[in-house]
Short mmCIF file of C-alpha atoms in Angstrom, two decimals:
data_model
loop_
_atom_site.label_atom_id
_atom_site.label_comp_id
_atom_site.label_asym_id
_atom_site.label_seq_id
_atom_site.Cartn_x
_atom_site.Cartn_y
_atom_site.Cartn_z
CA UNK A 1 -45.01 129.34 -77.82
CA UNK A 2 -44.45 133.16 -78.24
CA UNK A 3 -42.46 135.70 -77.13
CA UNK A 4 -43.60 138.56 -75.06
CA UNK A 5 -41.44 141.54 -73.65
CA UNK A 6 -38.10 139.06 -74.50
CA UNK A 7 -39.73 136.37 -72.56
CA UNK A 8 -40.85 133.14 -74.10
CA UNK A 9 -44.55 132.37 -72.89
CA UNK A 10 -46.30 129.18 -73.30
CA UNK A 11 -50.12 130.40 -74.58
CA UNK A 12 -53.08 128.26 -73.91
CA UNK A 13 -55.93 128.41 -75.97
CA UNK A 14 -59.27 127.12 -74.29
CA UNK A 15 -60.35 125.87 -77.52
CA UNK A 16 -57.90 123.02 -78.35
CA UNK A 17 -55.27 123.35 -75.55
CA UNK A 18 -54.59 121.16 -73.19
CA UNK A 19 -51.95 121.02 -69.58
CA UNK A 20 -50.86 118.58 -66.64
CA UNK A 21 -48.60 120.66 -63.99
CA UNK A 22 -46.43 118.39 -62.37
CA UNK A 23 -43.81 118.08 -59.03
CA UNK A 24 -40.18 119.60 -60.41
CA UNK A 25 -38.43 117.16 -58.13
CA UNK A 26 -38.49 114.90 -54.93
CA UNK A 27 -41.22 113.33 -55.74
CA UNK A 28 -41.71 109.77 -57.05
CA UNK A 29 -45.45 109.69 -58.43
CA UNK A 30 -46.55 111.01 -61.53
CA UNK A 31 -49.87 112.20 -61.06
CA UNK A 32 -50.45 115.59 -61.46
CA UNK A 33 -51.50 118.56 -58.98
CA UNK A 34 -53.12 120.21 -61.70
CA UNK A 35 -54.74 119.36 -65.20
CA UNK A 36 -56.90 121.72 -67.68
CA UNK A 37 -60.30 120.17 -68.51
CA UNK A 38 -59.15 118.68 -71.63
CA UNK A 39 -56.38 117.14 -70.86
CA UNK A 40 -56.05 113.07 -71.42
CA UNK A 41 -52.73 111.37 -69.45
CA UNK A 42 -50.64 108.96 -71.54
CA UNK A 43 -47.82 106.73 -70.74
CA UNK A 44 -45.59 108.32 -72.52
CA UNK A 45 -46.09 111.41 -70.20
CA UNK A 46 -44.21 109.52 -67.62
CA UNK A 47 -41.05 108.93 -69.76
CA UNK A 48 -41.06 112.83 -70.11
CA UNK A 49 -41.17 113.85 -66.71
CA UNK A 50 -38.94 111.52 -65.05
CA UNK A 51 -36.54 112.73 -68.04
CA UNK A 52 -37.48 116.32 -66.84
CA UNK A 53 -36.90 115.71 -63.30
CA UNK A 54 -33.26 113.94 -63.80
CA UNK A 55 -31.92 116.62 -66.33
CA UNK A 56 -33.35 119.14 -63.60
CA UNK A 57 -30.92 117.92 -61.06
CA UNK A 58 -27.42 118.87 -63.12
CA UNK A 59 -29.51 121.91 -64.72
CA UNK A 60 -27.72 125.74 -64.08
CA UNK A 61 -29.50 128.57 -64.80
CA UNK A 62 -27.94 131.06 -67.25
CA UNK A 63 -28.02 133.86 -64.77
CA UNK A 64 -25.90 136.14 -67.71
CA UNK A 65 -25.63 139.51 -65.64
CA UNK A 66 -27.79 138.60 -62.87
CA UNK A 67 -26.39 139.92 -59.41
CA UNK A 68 -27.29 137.81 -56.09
CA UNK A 69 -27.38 140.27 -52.84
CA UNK A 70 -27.22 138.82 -49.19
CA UNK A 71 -29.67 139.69 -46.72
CA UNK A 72 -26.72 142.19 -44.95
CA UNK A 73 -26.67 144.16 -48.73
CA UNK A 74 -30.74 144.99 -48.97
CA UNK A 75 -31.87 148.51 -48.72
CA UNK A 76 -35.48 149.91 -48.35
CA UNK A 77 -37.68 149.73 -50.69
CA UNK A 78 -35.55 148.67 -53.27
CA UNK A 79 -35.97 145.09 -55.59
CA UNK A 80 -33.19 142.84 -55.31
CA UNK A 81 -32.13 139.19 -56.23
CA UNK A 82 -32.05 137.24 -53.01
CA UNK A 83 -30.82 133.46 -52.54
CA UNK A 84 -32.46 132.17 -49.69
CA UNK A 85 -33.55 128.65 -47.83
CA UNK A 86 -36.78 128.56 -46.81
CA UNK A 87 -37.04 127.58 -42.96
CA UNK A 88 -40.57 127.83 -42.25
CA UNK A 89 -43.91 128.54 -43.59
CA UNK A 90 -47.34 129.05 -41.74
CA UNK A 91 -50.57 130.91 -41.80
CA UNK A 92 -50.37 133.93 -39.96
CA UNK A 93 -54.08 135.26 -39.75
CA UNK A 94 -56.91 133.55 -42.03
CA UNK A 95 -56.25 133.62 -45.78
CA UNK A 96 -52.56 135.28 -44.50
CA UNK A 97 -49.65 133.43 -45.17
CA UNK A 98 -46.02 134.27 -44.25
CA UNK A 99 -42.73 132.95 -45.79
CA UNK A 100 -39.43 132.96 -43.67
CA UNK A 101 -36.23 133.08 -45.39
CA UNK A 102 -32.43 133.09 -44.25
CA UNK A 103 -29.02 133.46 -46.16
CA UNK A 104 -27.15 133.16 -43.00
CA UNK A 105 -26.13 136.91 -42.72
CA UNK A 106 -27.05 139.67 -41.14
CA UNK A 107 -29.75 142.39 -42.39
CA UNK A 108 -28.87 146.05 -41.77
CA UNK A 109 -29.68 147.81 -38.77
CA UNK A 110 -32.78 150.15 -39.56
CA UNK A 111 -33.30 153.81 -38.82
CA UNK A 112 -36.30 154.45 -35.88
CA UNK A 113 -38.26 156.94 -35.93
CA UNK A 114 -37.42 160.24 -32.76
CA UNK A 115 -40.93 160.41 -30.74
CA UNK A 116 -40.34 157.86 -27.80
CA UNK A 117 -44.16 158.49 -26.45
CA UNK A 118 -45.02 156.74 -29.41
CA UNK A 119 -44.24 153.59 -27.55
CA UNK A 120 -47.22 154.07 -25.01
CA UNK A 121 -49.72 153.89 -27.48
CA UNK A 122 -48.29 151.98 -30.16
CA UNK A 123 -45.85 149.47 -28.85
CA UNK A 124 -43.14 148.16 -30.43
CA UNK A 125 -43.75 144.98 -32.03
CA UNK A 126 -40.85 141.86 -31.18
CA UNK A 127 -41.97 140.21 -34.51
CA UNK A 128 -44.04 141.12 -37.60
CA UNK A 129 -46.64 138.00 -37.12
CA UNK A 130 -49.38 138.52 -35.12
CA UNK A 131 -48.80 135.60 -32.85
CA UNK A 132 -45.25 134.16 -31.33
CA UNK A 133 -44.38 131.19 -33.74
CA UNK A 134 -44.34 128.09 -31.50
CA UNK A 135 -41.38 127.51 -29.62
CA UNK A 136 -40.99 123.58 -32.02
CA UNK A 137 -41.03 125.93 -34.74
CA UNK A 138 -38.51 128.59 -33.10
CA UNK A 139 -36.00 125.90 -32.31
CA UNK A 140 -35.46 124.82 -36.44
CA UNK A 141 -34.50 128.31 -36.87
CA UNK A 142 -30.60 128.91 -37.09
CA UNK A 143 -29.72 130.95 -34.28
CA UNK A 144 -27.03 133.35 -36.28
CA UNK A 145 -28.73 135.35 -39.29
CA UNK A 146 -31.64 137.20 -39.70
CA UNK A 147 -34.21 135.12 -40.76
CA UNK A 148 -36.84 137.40 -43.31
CA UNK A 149 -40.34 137.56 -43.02
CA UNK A 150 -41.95 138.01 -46.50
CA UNK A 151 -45.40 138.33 -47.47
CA UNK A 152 -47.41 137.59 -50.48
CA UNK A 153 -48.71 141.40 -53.02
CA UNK A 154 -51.48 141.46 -54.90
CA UNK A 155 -53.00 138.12 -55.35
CA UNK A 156 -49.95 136.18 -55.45
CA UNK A 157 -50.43 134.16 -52.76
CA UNK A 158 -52.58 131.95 -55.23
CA UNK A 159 -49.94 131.67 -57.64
CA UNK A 160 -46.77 131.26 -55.45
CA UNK A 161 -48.08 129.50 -52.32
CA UNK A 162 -47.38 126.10 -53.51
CA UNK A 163 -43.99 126.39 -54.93
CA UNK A 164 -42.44 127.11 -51.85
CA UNK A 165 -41.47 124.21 -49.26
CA UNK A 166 -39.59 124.27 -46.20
CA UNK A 167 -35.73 123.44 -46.08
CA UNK A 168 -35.23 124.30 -49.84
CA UNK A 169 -32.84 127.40 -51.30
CA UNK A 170 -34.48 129.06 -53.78
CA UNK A 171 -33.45 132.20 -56.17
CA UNK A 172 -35.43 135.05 -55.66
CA UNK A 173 -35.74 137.51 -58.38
CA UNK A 174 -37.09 141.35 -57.85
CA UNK A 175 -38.42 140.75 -54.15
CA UNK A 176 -39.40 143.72 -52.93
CA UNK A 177 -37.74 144.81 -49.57
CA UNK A 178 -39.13 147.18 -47.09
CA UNK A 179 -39.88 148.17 -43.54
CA UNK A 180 -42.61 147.59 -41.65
CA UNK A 181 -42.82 148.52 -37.78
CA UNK A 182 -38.86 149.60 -37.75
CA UNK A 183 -38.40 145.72 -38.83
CA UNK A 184 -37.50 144.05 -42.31
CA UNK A 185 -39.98 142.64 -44.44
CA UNK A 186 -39.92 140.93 -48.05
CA UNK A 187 -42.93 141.46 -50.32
CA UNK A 188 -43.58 138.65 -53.23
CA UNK A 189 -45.17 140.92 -55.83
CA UNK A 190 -46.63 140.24 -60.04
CA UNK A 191 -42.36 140.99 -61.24
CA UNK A 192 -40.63 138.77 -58.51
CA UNK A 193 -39.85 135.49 -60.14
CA UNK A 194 -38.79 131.84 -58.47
CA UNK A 195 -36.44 129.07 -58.84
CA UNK A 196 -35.50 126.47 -56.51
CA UNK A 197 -31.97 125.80 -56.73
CA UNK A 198 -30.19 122.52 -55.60
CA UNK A 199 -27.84 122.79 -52.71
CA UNK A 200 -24.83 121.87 -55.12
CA UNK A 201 -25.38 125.16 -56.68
CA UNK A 202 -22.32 126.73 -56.97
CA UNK A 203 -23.78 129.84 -55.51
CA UNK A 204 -25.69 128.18 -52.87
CA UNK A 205 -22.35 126.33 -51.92
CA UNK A 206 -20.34 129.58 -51.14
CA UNK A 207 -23.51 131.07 -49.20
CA UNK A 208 -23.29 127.61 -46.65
CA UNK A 209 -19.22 128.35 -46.99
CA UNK A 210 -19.56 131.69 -46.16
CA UNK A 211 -21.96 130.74 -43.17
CA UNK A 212 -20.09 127.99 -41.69
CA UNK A 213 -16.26 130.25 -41.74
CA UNK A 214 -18.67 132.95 -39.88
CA UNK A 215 -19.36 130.16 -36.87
CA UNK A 216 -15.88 129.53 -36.45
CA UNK A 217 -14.87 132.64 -35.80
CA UNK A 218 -14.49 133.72 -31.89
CA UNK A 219 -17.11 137.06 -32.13
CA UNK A 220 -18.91 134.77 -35.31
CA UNK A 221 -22.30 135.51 -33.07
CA UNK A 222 -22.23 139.05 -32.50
CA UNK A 223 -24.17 141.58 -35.35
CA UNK A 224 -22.30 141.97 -38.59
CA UNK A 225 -22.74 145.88 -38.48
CA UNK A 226 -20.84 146.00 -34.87
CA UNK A 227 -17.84 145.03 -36.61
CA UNK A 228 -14.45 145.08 -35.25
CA UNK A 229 -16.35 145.75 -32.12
CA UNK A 230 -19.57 147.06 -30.21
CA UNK A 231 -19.66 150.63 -28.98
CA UNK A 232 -18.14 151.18 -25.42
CA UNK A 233 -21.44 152.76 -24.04
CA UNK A 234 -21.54 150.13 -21.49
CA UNK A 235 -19.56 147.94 -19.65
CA UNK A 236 -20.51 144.20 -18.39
CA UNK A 237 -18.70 142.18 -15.54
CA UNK A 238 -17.95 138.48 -17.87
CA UNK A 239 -15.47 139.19 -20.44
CA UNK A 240 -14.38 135.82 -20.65
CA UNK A 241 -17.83 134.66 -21.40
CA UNK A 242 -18.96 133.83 -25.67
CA UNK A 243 -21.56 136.25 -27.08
CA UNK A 244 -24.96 134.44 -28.18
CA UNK A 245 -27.20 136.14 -30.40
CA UNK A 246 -31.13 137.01 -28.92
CA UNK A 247 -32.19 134.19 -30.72
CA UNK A 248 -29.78 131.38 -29.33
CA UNK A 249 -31.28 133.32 -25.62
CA UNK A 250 -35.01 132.44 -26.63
CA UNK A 251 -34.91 128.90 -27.54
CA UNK A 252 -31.72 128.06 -24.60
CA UNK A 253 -33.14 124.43 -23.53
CA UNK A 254 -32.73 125.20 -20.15
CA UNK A 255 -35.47 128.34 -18.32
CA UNK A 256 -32.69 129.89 -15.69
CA UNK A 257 -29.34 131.09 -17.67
CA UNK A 258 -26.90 133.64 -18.01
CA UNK A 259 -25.98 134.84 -21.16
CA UNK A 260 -23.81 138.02 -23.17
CA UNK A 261 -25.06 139.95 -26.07
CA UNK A 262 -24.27 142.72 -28.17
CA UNK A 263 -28.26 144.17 -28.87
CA UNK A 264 -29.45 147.46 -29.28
CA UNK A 265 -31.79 149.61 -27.37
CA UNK A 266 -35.11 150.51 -29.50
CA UNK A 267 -37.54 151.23 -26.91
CA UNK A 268 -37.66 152.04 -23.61
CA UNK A 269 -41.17 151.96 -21.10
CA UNK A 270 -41.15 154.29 -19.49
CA UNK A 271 -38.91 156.28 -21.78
CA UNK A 272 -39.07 159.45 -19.34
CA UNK A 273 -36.07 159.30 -17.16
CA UNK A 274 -38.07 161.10 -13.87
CA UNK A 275 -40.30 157.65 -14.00
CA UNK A 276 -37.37 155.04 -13.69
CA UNK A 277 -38.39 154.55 -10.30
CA UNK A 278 -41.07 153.74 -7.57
CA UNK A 279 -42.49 155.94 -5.33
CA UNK A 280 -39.69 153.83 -3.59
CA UNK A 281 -37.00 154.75 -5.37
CA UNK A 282 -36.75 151.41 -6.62
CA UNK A 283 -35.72 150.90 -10.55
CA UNK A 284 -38.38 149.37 -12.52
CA UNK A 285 -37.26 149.88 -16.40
CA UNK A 286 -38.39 147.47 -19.31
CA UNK A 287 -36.15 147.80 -22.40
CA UNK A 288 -36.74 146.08 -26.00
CA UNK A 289 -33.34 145.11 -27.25
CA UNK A 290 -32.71 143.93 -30.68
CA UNK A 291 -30.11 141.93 -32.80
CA UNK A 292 -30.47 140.86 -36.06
CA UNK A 293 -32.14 137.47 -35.41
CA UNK A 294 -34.98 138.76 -33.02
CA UNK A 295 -36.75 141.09 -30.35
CA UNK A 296 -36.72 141.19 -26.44
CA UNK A 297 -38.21 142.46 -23.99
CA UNK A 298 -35.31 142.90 -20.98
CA UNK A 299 -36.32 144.25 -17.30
CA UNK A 300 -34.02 146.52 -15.71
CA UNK A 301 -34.99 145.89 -11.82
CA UNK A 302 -34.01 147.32 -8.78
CA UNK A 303 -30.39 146.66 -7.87
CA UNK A 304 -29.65 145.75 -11.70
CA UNK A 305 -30.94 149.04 -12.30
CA UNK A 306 -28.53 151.35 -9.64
CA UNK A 307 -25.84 149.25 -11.02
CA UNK A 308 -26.78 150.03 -14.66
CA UNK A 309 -27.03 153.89 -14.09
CA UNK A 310 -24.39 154.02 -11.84
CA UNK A 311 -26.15 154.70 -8.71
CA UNK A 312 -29.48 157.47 -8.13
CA UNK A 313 -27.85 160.24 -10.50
CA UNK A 314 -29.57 163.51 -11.07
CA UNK A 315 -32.70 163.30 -14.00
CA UNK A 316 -30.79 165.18 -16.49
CA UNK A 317 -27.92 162.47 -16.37
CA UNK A 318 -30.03 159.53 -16.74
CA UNK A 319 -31.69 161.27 -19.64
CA UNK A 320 -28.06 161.67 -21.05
CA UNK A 321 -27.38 157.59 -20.44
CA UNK A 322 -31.26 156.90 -22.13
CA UNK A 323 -30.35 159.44 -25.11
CA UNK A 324 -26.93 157.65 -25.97
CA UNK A 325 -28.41 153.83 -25.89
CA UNK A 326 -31.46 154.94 -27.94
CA UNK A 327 -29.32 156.41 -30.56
CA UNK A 328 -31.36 159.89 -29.71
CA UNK A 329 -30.00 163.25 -31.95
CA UNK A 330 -29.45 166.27 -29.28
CA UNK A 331 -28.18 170.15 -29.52
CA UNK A 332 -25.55 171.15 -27.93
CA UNK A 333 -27.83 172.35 -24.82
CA UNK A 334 -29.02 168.74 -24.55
CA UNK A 335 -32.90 168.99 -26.34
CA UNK A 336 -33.85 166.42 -28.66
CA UNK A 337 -33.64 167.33 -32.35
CA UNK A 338 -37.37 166.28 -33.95
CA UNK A 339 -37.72 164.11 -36.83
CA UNK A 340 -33.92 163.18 -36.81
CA UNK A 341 -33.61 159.19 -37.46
CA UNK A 342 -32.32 157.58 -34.68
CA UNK A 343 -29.52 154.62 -34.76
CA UNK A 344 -29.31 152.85 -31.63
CA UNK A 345 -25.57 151.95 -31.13
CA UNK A 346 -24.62 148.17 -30.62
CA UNK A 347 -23.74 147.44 -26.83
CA UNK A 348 -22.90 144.66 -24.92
CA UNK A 349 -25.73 143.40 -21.96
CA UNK A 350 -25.72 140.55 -19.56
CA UNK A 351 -28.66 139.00 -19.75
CA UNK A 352 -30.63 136.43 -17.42
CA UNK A 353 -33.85 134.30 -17.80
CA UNK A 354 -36.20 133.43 -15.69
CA UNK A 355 -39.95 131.85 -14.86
CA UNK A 356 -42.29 132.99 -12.50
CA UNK A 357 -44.22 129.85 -12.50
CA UNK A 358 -43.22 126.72 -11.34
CA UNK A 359 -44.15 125.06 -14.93
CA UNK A 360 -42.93 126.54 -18.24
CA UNK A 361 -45.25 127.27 -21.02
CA UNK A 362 -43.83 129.04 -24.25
CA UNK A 363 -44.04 132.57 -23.70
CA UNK A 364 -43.60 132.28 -19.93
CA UNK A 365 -39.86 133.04 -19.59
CA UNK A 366 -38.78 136.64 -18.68
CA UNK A 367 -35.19 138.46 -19.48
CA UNK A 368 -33.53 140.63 -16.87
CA UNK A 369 -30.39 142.86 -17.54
CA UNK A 370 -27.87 142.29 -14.63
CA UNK A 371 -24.13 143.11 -14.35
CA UNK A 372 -23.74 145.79 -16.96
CA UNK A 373 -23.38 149.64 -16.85
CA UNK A 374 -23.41 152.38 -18.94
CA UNK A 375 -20.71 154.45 -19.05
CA UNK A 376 -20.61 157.86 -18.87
#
């Protein structure tokens, strides 16, 4: 055993060391998942590591100074201590895996970059994986809290893959948060340590606390940076109706439902206010909306849209309505300012899903925007 940098490091020596890695906990057998070539199992091995595994249960952590952030307290690019439960993992793309992690709060609403055209040659992405998770999968997920996708830096996939199980909290030290594609995303890297962390931690017990006095609060389900209240940008016709987040809208049981949000607008197609209509003059918008548990796609359709708008106003004025829900930066004559971050403010829409065919497959259900106008 020596110490290195203040850490104590166990140092194996090829020439007359031996190891046996074994389960921490939950698991009965003791047969290891991974032995050096010298190593020789005794009976006595067994006494040791069911010994282990019970004083593991009641074991706390000196955490001395250590500080514990929620997911609503991370910043860009900076390294933080995170307590988390893992609620899925999968294999995004071959030899790419993908971690999901939730503290049951809310991660802060992220600046967007000013040029809208972007969006017709690089859309906007509704998730960071390159495929829809299954809607099985989906339906675990809570449906308040932003649930963080985190990747695995520099080889430590290897190393780190097969700690991490589904439905466990675990302490996360130095994770590495950043943006990717205006959305959050946690980065495993060579400094971010690991510890799973019963669920009678003491921390771990104020984070379920915490989560479970949100849900009984009457607006518990709308974004934790639209506190007291969204803006009043817009206007929608069922005031008496609960807020859902956009990820209690995606996995609703039932295809054909109306449901209130609070969301915010983060791309628009077109984004050009003199092609919001047909040749016909009919409305034919699609907007992405976003809350902090997922990404939609929501149509804006021909009577939904005069309602929305107020009617055929003049170009200029629906440019006005487009600026304010996209958070857009403008001079006092009305011209965009370039390379100013924009904040989309959070606004309430009524929302509706549909299918177009008679038989639902995942994927298959559509979101319209109906009943809800911006105000001027």
């Amino acid at each position: 055993m020596k110490t290195h940098c203040g850490e104590v490091n166990a140092v194996f020596n090829k020439r007359f060391s031996s190891f046996a890695l074994y389960e921490g906990n939950d698991v009965e057998d003791c047969f290891p998942y991974q032995v050096s070539s010298k190593f020789r199992p005794r009976d006595l091995d067994k006494t040791f590591i069911k010994g282990l595994r019970k004083w593991l249960v009641d074991f706390q952590l000196d955490e001395g100074l250590t500080k514990f952030l929620f997911l609503r307290e991370i910043k860009q690019e900076e390294r933080v201590n995170l307590i988390c439960k893992i609620v899925h993992i999968c294999e995004v793309a071959k030899d790419e895996w993908m971690a999901f992690l939730w503290d049951g709060t809310d991660a802060p609403p992220i600046s967007l970059p000013t040029k809208l055209d972007d969006e017709l040659n690089n859309l906007v992405p509704l998730q960071l994986e390159p495929v829809p998770l299954p809607r099985d999968v989906l339906c675990t997920f809570p449906t308040v809290g932003t649930v963080l996708r985190v990747i695995f830096d520099q080889g430590m996939q290897k190393h780190l893959l097969h700690f991490l199980h589904t439905g466990k909290w675990v302490k996360f030290l130095n994770i590495l948060c950043e943006v990717h594609s205006g959305l959050w995303r946690g980065v495993l890297t060579p400094f971010t340590k690991l510890q799973y962390t019963p669920n009678e931690d003491h921390l771990v017990s104020a984070w379920q606390r915490l989560y479970n006095e949100r849900l009984s609060l009457k607006w518990g389900r709308i974004p934790y940076s639209s506190f007291p209240w969204p803006s009043n940008i817009t206007e929608v016709d069922y005031d008496n109706v609960p807020f859902v987040t956009l990820r209690d809208v995606l996995t609703y049981s039932e295809v054909t439902v109306k449901f209130k949000c609070v969301a915010r607008v983060v791309a628009a197609l077109p984004w050009q206010a003199e092609d919001f209509r047909t040749p016909l003059g009919t409305y034919r918008i699609r907007l992405t909306l976003e809350d902090p548990t997922a990404r939609i796609h929501a149509l804006l359709y021909g009577e939904d849209g005069e309602k929305f708008f107020g009617g055929y106003p003049s170009v200029d004025a629906l440019t006005r309505k487009l600026n304010k829900l996209l958070g857009l930066t403008v001079s006092d004559n009305g011209k965009q300012i370039n390379n100013a971050p924009r904040n989309p403010p959070w606004v309430q829409f009524c929302l509706k899903s549909y299918c177009l065919s008679k038989t639902e497959v995942w994927g298959s259900r559509h979101y319209r925007i109906f009943d809800t106008k911006v105000v001027e």
